Amino acid sequence: MRIKEESDGVSASRNHLVFAYYVTGHGFGHATRVVEVVRHLILAGHDVHVVTGAPDFVFTSEIQSPRLFIRKVLLDCGAVQADALTVDRLASLEKYSVTAVMPRASILETEVAWLNSIKADLVVSDVVPVACRAAADAGIRSVCVTNFSWDFIYAEYVMAAGNHHRSIVWEIAEDYSHCEFLIRLPGYCPMPAFRDVIDVPLVVRRLHRSRKEVRKELGIGEDVKLVILNFGGQPAGWKLKEEYLPSGWLCLVCGSDTQDLPPNFVKLAKDAYTPDLMAASDCMLGKIGYGTVSEALAYKLPFVFVRRDYFNEEPFLRNMLEYYQGGVEMIRRDLLTGHWKPYLERAISLKPCYEGGINGGEVAAQILQETAIGKNCTSDKLSGARRLRDAIILGYQLQRVPGRDIFIPEWYASAENELGISSGSPTYQKSENSSLMNSYTEDFEILHGDPQGFPDTIMFLKSLAELDAVSESERTPEKRQIRERKAAAGLFNWEEEIFVARAPGRLDVMGGIADYSGSLVLQLPIREACHVAVQRNHPSKHRLWNHALARQQAKGQGSTPVLEIVSYGSELSNRGPTFDMDLSDFMDGEQPMSYEKAKKYFARDPSQKWAAYVAGTILVLMTELGVRFENSISMLVSSAVPEGKGVSSSAAVEVASMSALAAAHGLSISARDLALLCQKVENHIVGAPCGVMDQMTSACGEANKLLAMVCQPAEIVGLVEIPSHIRFWGIDSGIRHSVGGADYGSVRIGAFMGRKMMKSIASSMLSQSLPSSSGENIDEYEDDGVELIEAEASLDYLCNLSPHRYEALYAKMLPESMLGETFLEKYADHNDSVTVIDPKRNYGVTAAAKHPIYENFRVKAFKALLTSATSDEQLTALGELLYQCHYSYSACGLGSDGTDRLAKLVQAMQHSKSDDGTLYGAKITGGGSGGTVCVVGRNCLRSSHQIIEIQQRYKKATGYLPFVFEGSSPGAGRFGHLKIRRHISSKLT
């Protein structure tokens, strides 16, 4: 439901209502927008009790009325910020737990009593979850007013901090479900926990003084360019310098604790009224939040913004800002090093064009008043909770319920696509159009290699050809160019050769997390792949982006080799679309920098940490092969392997990047060696503790065959033909998986702990100091038994221990779990070079150690069954092995609600009495904790119909229609590379 953007004001139909308005403790932006709604409620003659942790002046500077009551209570801590730009995800969850979860019972008791004591007619929340539950317990209606909800924000934190925090997200969503409806502000995020929605215009604080009055008071003439620095506190350790500003500019600094500022910086008072100052400025530099974006749009103030890390509200606000031509993104490195000039000059050339309503405070107040007197402001047609546990974990992946959103603005659709609801790559289409297959020769001369008829490769070549058609003049609200493509348009010199590589993702059929324990694994390269284009240019001929050029000019060194990367679809998890660096930054004196330094280099700006997967391949080539890069490098990354699905999107990017770089620099690297090099990128530069099976499959796999590999460390034992009557599918759960997350890493640590313990047990048995689990001593064993124990005392890989030996000697002697500190005291080290034990964390040991031992056996049995006689028993046995693997993941703590649901749906289909089931098994894949489920079934049309039926049942239960992975394609080694040059004739036309 939508409310008209203009109204005649709030006209009270009851003279005196009492509102309880709860305000989240996350920043001033929420408090400042609450002020506008509260002001209009008080103007209408009502009492408003504001429950907040914000300073009183935020409210009293705008509202001087005896009808305003401020109650200083913090019930919602929001996101804990490590500094002005960085959210600490784990600290946020922990603080919320301390603030709102642990004292929950007493909070509810207190709030219910308080609400009854003030005789509240309506509870309003922005956007405190427990307020909705307290209102329900008190028998009072509640409404939320917001552009995001905390279940949406915290869901991403859970993926990084560990699924043991999921209950926080579920509880928050459950609290929100008690809310009657949502008053939704522009710049909104998906909020699946709410039942019904009313959209209102921007809520913006009013101006008190004109631009001319403010400038006169500050003593600043109209000829002076003025930028307002609005970060809500400066980044830690940051010192402003005079040379940061262009000549003749002044900067107004909000919220600064610094006493000494350069002469061209002016410190503002803590309680300065920023709307007036913004309207008097020529542009603003700061971080994106609802308050800054809404007021920048309202006052047509160009906004130079720097991304915040790990705050999923930002892409939606950013896209709205850019859609109305009001935003310029600044790289954090340039912010902190003072390369401001190109961004500020770009900003003042913009002409922001937002013409929408800015009276959202008045409209929202009217709706709240009508609700408080009993009017039903929403339709009953779509009422009812639209949220289940699966959907909550990543609410932004939910597809909209048809008919629920009457109006979907373009800025929202753009942000939604950036967050991965649709394909991450603007170039990827599954088209079999024959005319397209033949058209690439019109654009490029193929000097080496063969596109092999792959539609995605041909589409990638077509997208390259279209880049130079992207022009600045085409960027209007009506015809909005994708900004990654704008950046890519200036990336290549079309007169020079370009090298293109392709690497697919993979479906983990069997093996999964047992790879780091040395298991046999069976992996299928999928149809979806990553393409990377690379070009070398002499530094003097390389086209630099403005900020990179400004950086080089500031160094005064002339033209030096630079790396520039554009990544299509890079907005997933709010990342920057471009990355650049001087290649000399990779050097530490005469030698390449250490991997540890590189890891810190990329981690310093999490919005650009993704570049470690791409640029990290350069450092690995420098370090491991002694390659020196004397030329500038341009790279374009376009991946159709969706992120967070457990199908190795990161390995595809790494393998494609290194393959293209190797081709461009004339390096001959075998597919196996290239995979091992890419694993170093992931383990040591990205910092994800994965095994090598992902990179091996992406590099060495072949279409429609299972790559069989023993991960000790990476020995390919052959390609396994998939019998013609058997087929594999992958079904995406919609729950984001992260191999860098806490759960995957802790399970790996638990497995290595278990190995160390078993080796210690075997060593003790050899010395006859410890009886076996059956009470036997070592001298009771035959020589063969002694040799086995000797081998187990020096066990290199956990998977070399057979299940029966594990059960006979070790199963009863391993603890279920162990505190890291206790383990380190007793064993000193777990002997895993890519993980670090947290002394304060408790690690599961038994399940983590048992899984790879049994998984190795299951994979061997699975491989043998594939070559056995065709029968239903063969398929049933294959499926049973998948199921066993799935539940073993859960025992380790790596299951998820979505993947469990999919496995149960496959079981229901398999055992349905009314249907002839042709699906036989399913398992969670890769690192677990979400992602994709692998399904095995008979290769027939009926199976395809049943997969579609599972899709529909899952969507009905969760609101999310799963993506299905089917089909296969060759690895990077088999594809090789393309060397292309643009046809001069096609460029001229």
PDB file of N, CA and C in Angstrom, residues 482-530:
ATOM      1  N   ILE A 482      25.430   0.655 -16.103  1.00  0.00           N
ATOM      2  CA  ILE A 482      26.012  -0.052 -14.966  1.00  0.00           C
ATOM      3  C   ILE A 482      27.404   0.497 -14.721  1.00  0.00           C
ATOM      4  N   ARG A 483      27.686   0.879 -13.473  1.00  0.00           N
ATOM      5  CA  ARG A 483      28.917   1.613 -13.222  1.00  0.00           C
ATOM      6  C   ARG A 483      30.163   0.772 -13.396  1.00  0.00           C
ATOM      7  N   GLU A 484      30.049  -0.542 -13.188  1.00  0.00           N
ATOM      8  CA  GLU A 484      31.206  -1.386 -13.475  1.00  0.00           C
ATOM      9  C   GLU A 484      31.591  -1.289 -14.948  1.00  0.00           C
ATOM     10  N   ARG A 485      30.581  -1.237 -15.795  1.00  0.00           N
ATOM     11  CA  ARG A 485      30.854  -1.163 -17.230  1.00  0.00           C
ATOM     12  C   ARG A 485      31.456   0.190 -17.604  1.00  0.00           C
ATOM     13  N   LYS A 486      31.056   1.229 -16.898  1.00  0.00           N
ATOM     14  CA  LYS A 486      31.663   2.536 -17.154  1.00  0.00           C
ATOM     15  C   LYS A 486      33.149   2.514 -16.815  1.00  0.00           C
ATOM     16  N   ALA A 487      33.464   1.879 -15.674  1.00  0.00           N
ATOM     17  CA  ALA A 487      34.874   1.780 -15.284  1.00  0.00           C
ATOM     18  C   ALA A 487      35.642   0.914 -16.279  1.00  0.00           C
ATOM     19  N   ALA A 488      35.000  -0.167 -16.740  1.00  0.00           N
ATOM     20  CA  ALA A 488      35.666  -1.082 -17.677  1.00  0.00           C
ATOM     21  C   ALA A 488      35.882  -0.428 -19.036  1.00  0.00           C
ATOM     22  N   ALA A 489      35.037   0.562 -19.377  1.00  0.00           N
ATOM     23  CA  ALA A 489      35.139   1.193 -20.693  1.00  0.00           C
ATOM     24  C   ALA A 489      36.486   1.863 -20.911  1.00  0.00           C
ATOM     25  N   GLY A 490      37.121   2.318 -19.825  1.00  0.00           N
ATOM     26  CA  GLY A 490      38.424   2.955 -19.958  1.00  0.00           C
ATOM     27  C   GLY A 490      39.577   2.050 -19.588  1.00  0.00           C
ATOM     28  N   LEU A 491      39.322   0.760 -19.552  1.00  0.00           N
ATOM     29  CA  LEU A 491      40.324  -0.173 -19.025  1.00  0.00           C
ATOM     30  C   LEU A 491      41.346  -0.599 -20.074  1.00  0.00           C
ATOM     31  N   PHE A 492      40.893  -0.817 -21.318  1.00  0.00           N
ATOM     32  CA  PHE A 492      41.760  -1.436 -22.317  1.00  0.00           C
ATOM     33  C   PHE A 492      42.154  -0.466 -23.436  1.00  0.00           C
ATOM     34  N   ASN A 493      43.324  -0.725 -23.984  1.00  0.00           N
ATOM     35  CA  ASN A 493      43.774  -0.092 -25.217  1.00  0.00           C
ATOM     36  C   ASN A 493      43.355  -1.018 -26.356  1.00  0.00           C
ATOM     37  N   TRP A 494      42.397  -0.563 -27.161  1.00  0.00           N
ATOM     38  CA  TRP A 494      41.793  -1.459 -28.153  1.00  0.00           C
ATOM     39  C   TRP A 494      42.719  -1.762 -29.318  1.00  0.00           C
ATOM     40  N   GLU A 495      43.852  -1.088 -29.392  1.00  0.00           N
ATOM     41  CA  GLU A 495      44.806  -1.386 -30.460  1.00  0.00           C
ATOM     42  C   GLU A 495      45.713  -2.559 -30.089  1.00  0.00           C
ATOM     43  N   GLU A 496      45.699  -2.954 -28.812  1.00  0.00           N
ATOM     44  CA  GLU A 496      46.613  -3.991 -28.329  1.00  0.00           C
ATOM     45  C   GLU A 496      45.880  -5.305 -28.079  1.00  0.00           C
ATOM     46  N   GLU A 497      46.687  -6.354 -27.911  1.00  0.00           N
ATOM     47  CA  GLU A 497      46.127  -7.688 -27.691  1.00  0.00           C
ATOM     48  C   GLU A 497      45.544  -7.814 -26.282  1.00  0.00           C
ATOM     49  N   ILE A 498      44.498  -8.619 -26.191  1.00  0.00           N
ATOM     50  CA  ILE A 498      43.859  -8.940 -24.914  1.00  0.00           C
ATOM     51  C   ILE A 498      43.844 -10.457 -24.774  1.00  0.00           C
ATOM     52  N   PHE A 499      44.096 -10.943 -23.570  1.00  0.00           N
ATOM     53  CA  PHE A 499      44.118 -12.379 -23.303  1.00  0.00           C
ATOM     54  C   PHE A 499      42.923 -12.728 -22.409  1.00  0.00           C
ATOM     55  N   VAL A 500      42.221 -13.785 -22.783  1.00  0.00           N
ATOM     56  CA  VAL A 500      40.995 -14.172 -22.076  1.00  0.00           C
ATOM     57  C   VAL A 500      41.118 -15.615 -21.604  1.00  0.00           C
ATOM     58  N   ALA A 501      40.771 -15.850 -20.348  1.00  0.00           N
ATOM     59  CA  ALA A 501      40.741 -17.204 -19.794  1.00  0.00           C
ATOM     60  C   ALA A 501      39.367 -17.470 -19.204  1.00  0.00           C
ATOM     61  N   ARG A 502      39.042 -18.732 -19.083  1.00  0.00           N
ATOM     62  CA  ARG A 502      37.739 -19.151 -18.544  1.00  0.00           C
ATOM     63  C   ARG A 502      37.958 -20.296 -17.556  1.00  0.00           C
ATOM     64  N   ALA A 503      37.306 -20.226 -16.395  1.00  0.00           N
ATOM     65  CA  ALA A 503      37.412 -21.292 -15.392  1.00  0.00           C
ATOM     66  C   ALA A 503      36.047 -21.499 -14.746  1.00  0.00           C
ATOM     67  N   PRO A 504      35.581 -22.747 -14.658  1.00  0.00           N
ATOM     68  CA  PRO A 504      34.251 -23.001 -14.101  1.00  0.00           C
ATOM     69  C   PRO A 504      34.266 -23.157 -12.585  1.00  0.00           C
ATOM     70  N   GLY A 505      33.086 -23.054 -11.989  1.00  0.00           N
ATOM     71  CA  GLY A 505      32.914 -23.469 -10.606  1.00  0.00           C
ATOM     72  C   GLY A 505      32.819 -24.983 -10.553  1.00  0.00           C
ATOM     73  N   ARG A 506      32.509 -25.519  -9.390  1.00  0.00           N
ATOM     74  CA  ARG A 506      32.418 -26.969  -9.289  1.00  0.00           C
ATOM     75  C   ARG A 506      31.291 -27.390  -8.357  1.00  0.00           C
ATOM     76  N   LEU A 507      30.727 -28.555  -8.626  1.00  0.00           N
ATOM     77  CA  LEU A 507      29.742 -29.173  -7.740  1.00  0.00           C
ATOM     78  C   LEU A 507      30.445 -30.267  -6.953  1.00  0.00           C
ATOM     79  N   ASP A 508      30.413 -30.137  -5.647  1.00  0.00           N
ATOM     80  CA  ASP A 508      31.050 -31.124  -4.772  1.00  0.00           C
ATOM     81  C   ASP A 508      30.133 -32.344  -4.663  1.00  0.00           C
ATOM     82  N   VAL A 509      30.402 -33.352  -5.481  1.00  0.00           N
ATOM     83  CA  VAL A 509      29.571 -34.555  -5.472  1.00  0.00           C
ATOM     84  C   VAL A 509      29.869 -35.379  -4.227  1.00  0.00           C
ATOM     85  N   MET A 510      31.141 -35.623  -3.949  1.00  0.00           N
ATOM     86  CA  MET A 510      31.544 -36.312  -2.719  1.00  0.00           C
ATOM     87  C   MET A 510      32.923 -35.817  -2.308  1.00  0.00           C
ATOM     88  N   GLY A 511      33.162 -35.757  -1.022  1.00  0.00           N
ATOM     89  CA  GLY A 511      34.483 -35.391  -0.514  1.00  0.00           C
ATOM     90  C   GLY A 511      34.435 -34.187   0.388  1.00  0.00           C
ATOM     91  N   GLY A 512      33.907 -33.079  -0.134  1.00  0.00           N
ATOM     92  CA  GLY A 512      33.667 -31.884   0.668  1.00  0.00           C
ATOM     93  C   GLY A 512      34.783 -31.503   1.606  1.00  0.00           C
ATOM     94  N   ILE A 513      34.433 -31.331   2.866  1.00  0.00           N
ATOM     95  CA  ILE A 513      35.396 -30.833   3.843  1.00  0.00           C
ATOM     96  C   ILE A 513      36.427 -31.875   4.254  1.00  0.00           C
ATOM     97  N   ALA A 514      36.379 -33.066   3.660  1.00  0.00           N
ATOM     98  CA  ALA A 514      37.419 -34.060   3.970  1.00  0.00           C
ATOM     99  C   ALA A 514      38.678 -33.818   3.153  1.00  0.00           C
ATOM    100  N   ASP A 515      38.649 -32.854   2.249  1.00  0.00           N
ATOM    101  CA  ASP A 515      39.821 -32.654   1.384  1.00  0.00           C
ATOM    102  C   ASP A 515      41.049 -32.251   2.182  1.00  0.00           C
ATOM    103  N   TYR A 516      40.869 -31.403   3.198  1.00  0.00           N
ATOM    104  CA  TYR A 516      42.037 -30.967   3.963  1.00  0.00           C
ATOM    105  C   TYR A 516      42.578 -32.077   4.869  1.00  0.00           C
ATOM    106  N   SER A 517      41.840 -33.181   4.967  1.00  0.00           N
ATOM    107  CA  SER A 517      42.322 -34.334   5.735  1.00  0.00           C
ATOM    108  C   SER A 517      42.858 -35.444   4.838  1.00  0.00           C
ATOM    109  N   GLY A 518      42.985 -35.141   3.522  1.00  0.00           N
ATOM    110  CA  GLY A 518      43.620 -36.080   2.602  1.00  0.00           C
ATOM    111  C   GLY A 518      42.698 -37.049   1.910  1.00  0.00           C
ATOM    112  N   SER A 519      41.404 -36.778   1.886  1.00  0.00           N
ATOM    113  CA  SER A 519      40.434 -37.718   1.328  1.00  0.00           C
ATOM    114  C   SER A 519      40.499 -37.804  -0.196  1.00  0.00           C
ATOM    115  N   LEU A 520      39.972 -38.893  -0.714  1.00  0.00           N
ATOM    116  CA  LEU A 520      39.583 -38.968  -2.118  1.00  0.00           C
ATOM    117  C   LEU A 520      38.350 -38.081  -2.279  1.00  0.00           C
ATOM    118  N   VAL A 521      38.297 -37.293  -3.341  1.00  0.00           N
ATOM    119  CA  VAL A 521      37.134 -36.455  -3.604  1.00  0.00           C
ATOM    120  C   VAL A 521      36.685 -36.666  -5.042  1.00  0.00           C
ATOM    121  N   LEU A 522      35.411 -36.444  -5.278  1.00  0.00           N
ATOM    122  CA  LEU A 522      34.823 -36.534  -6.622  1.00  0.00           C
ATOM    123  C   LEU A 522      34.111 -35.221  -6.904  1.00  0.00           C
ATOM    124  N   GLN A 523      34.596 -34.493  -7.916  1.00  0.00           N
ATOM    125  CA  GLN A 523      34.108 -33.145  -8.175  1.00  0.00           C
ATOM    126  C   GLN A 523      33.710 -32.984  -9.637  1.00  0.00           C
ATOM    127  N   LEU A 524      32.607 -32.262  -9.858  1.00  0.00           N
ATOM    128  CA  LEU A 524      32.092 -32.048 -11.208  1.00  0.00           C
ATOM    129  C   LEU A 524      32.195 -30.572 -11.570  1.00  0.00           C
ATOM    130  N   PRO A 525      32.957 -30.205 -12.612  1.00  0.00           N
ATOM    131  CA  PRO A 525      32.957 -28.800 -13.049  1.00  0.00           C
ATOM    132  C   PRO A 525      31.579 -28.437 -13.598  1.00  0.00           C
ATOM    133  N   ILE A 526      31.057 -27.288 -13.213  1.00  0.00           N
ATOM    134  CA  ILE A 526      29.708 -26.906 -13.610  1.00  0.00           C
ATOM    135  C   ILE A 526      29.734 -26.042 -14.871  1.00  0.00           C
ATOM    136  N   ARG A 527      28.559 -25.734 -15.377  1.00  0.00           N
ATOM    137  CA  ARG A 527      28.460 -24.939 -16.603  1.00  0.00           C
ATOM    138  C   ARG A 527      28.822 -23.477 -16.354  1.00  0.00           C
ATOM    139  N   GLU A 528      28.475 -22.969 -15.172  1.00  0.00           N
ATOM    140  CA  GLU A 528      28.734 -21.563 -14.847  1.00  0.00           C
ATOM    141  C   GLU A 528      30.241 -21.359 -14.648  1.00  0.00           C
ATOM    142  N   ALA A 529      30.757 -20.266 -15.214  1.00  0.00           N
ATOM    143  CA  ALA A 529      32.207 -20.057 -15.196  1.00  0.00           C
ATOM    144  C   ALA A 529      32.543 -18.586 -15.007  1.00  0.00           C
ATOM    145  N   CYS A 530      33.815 -18.335 -14.727  1.00  0.00           N
ATOM    146  CA  CYS A 530      34.355 -16.978 -14.617  1.00  0.00           C
ATOM    147  C   CYS A 530      35.251 -16.711 -15.822  1.00  0.00           C
TER     148      CYS A 530
END
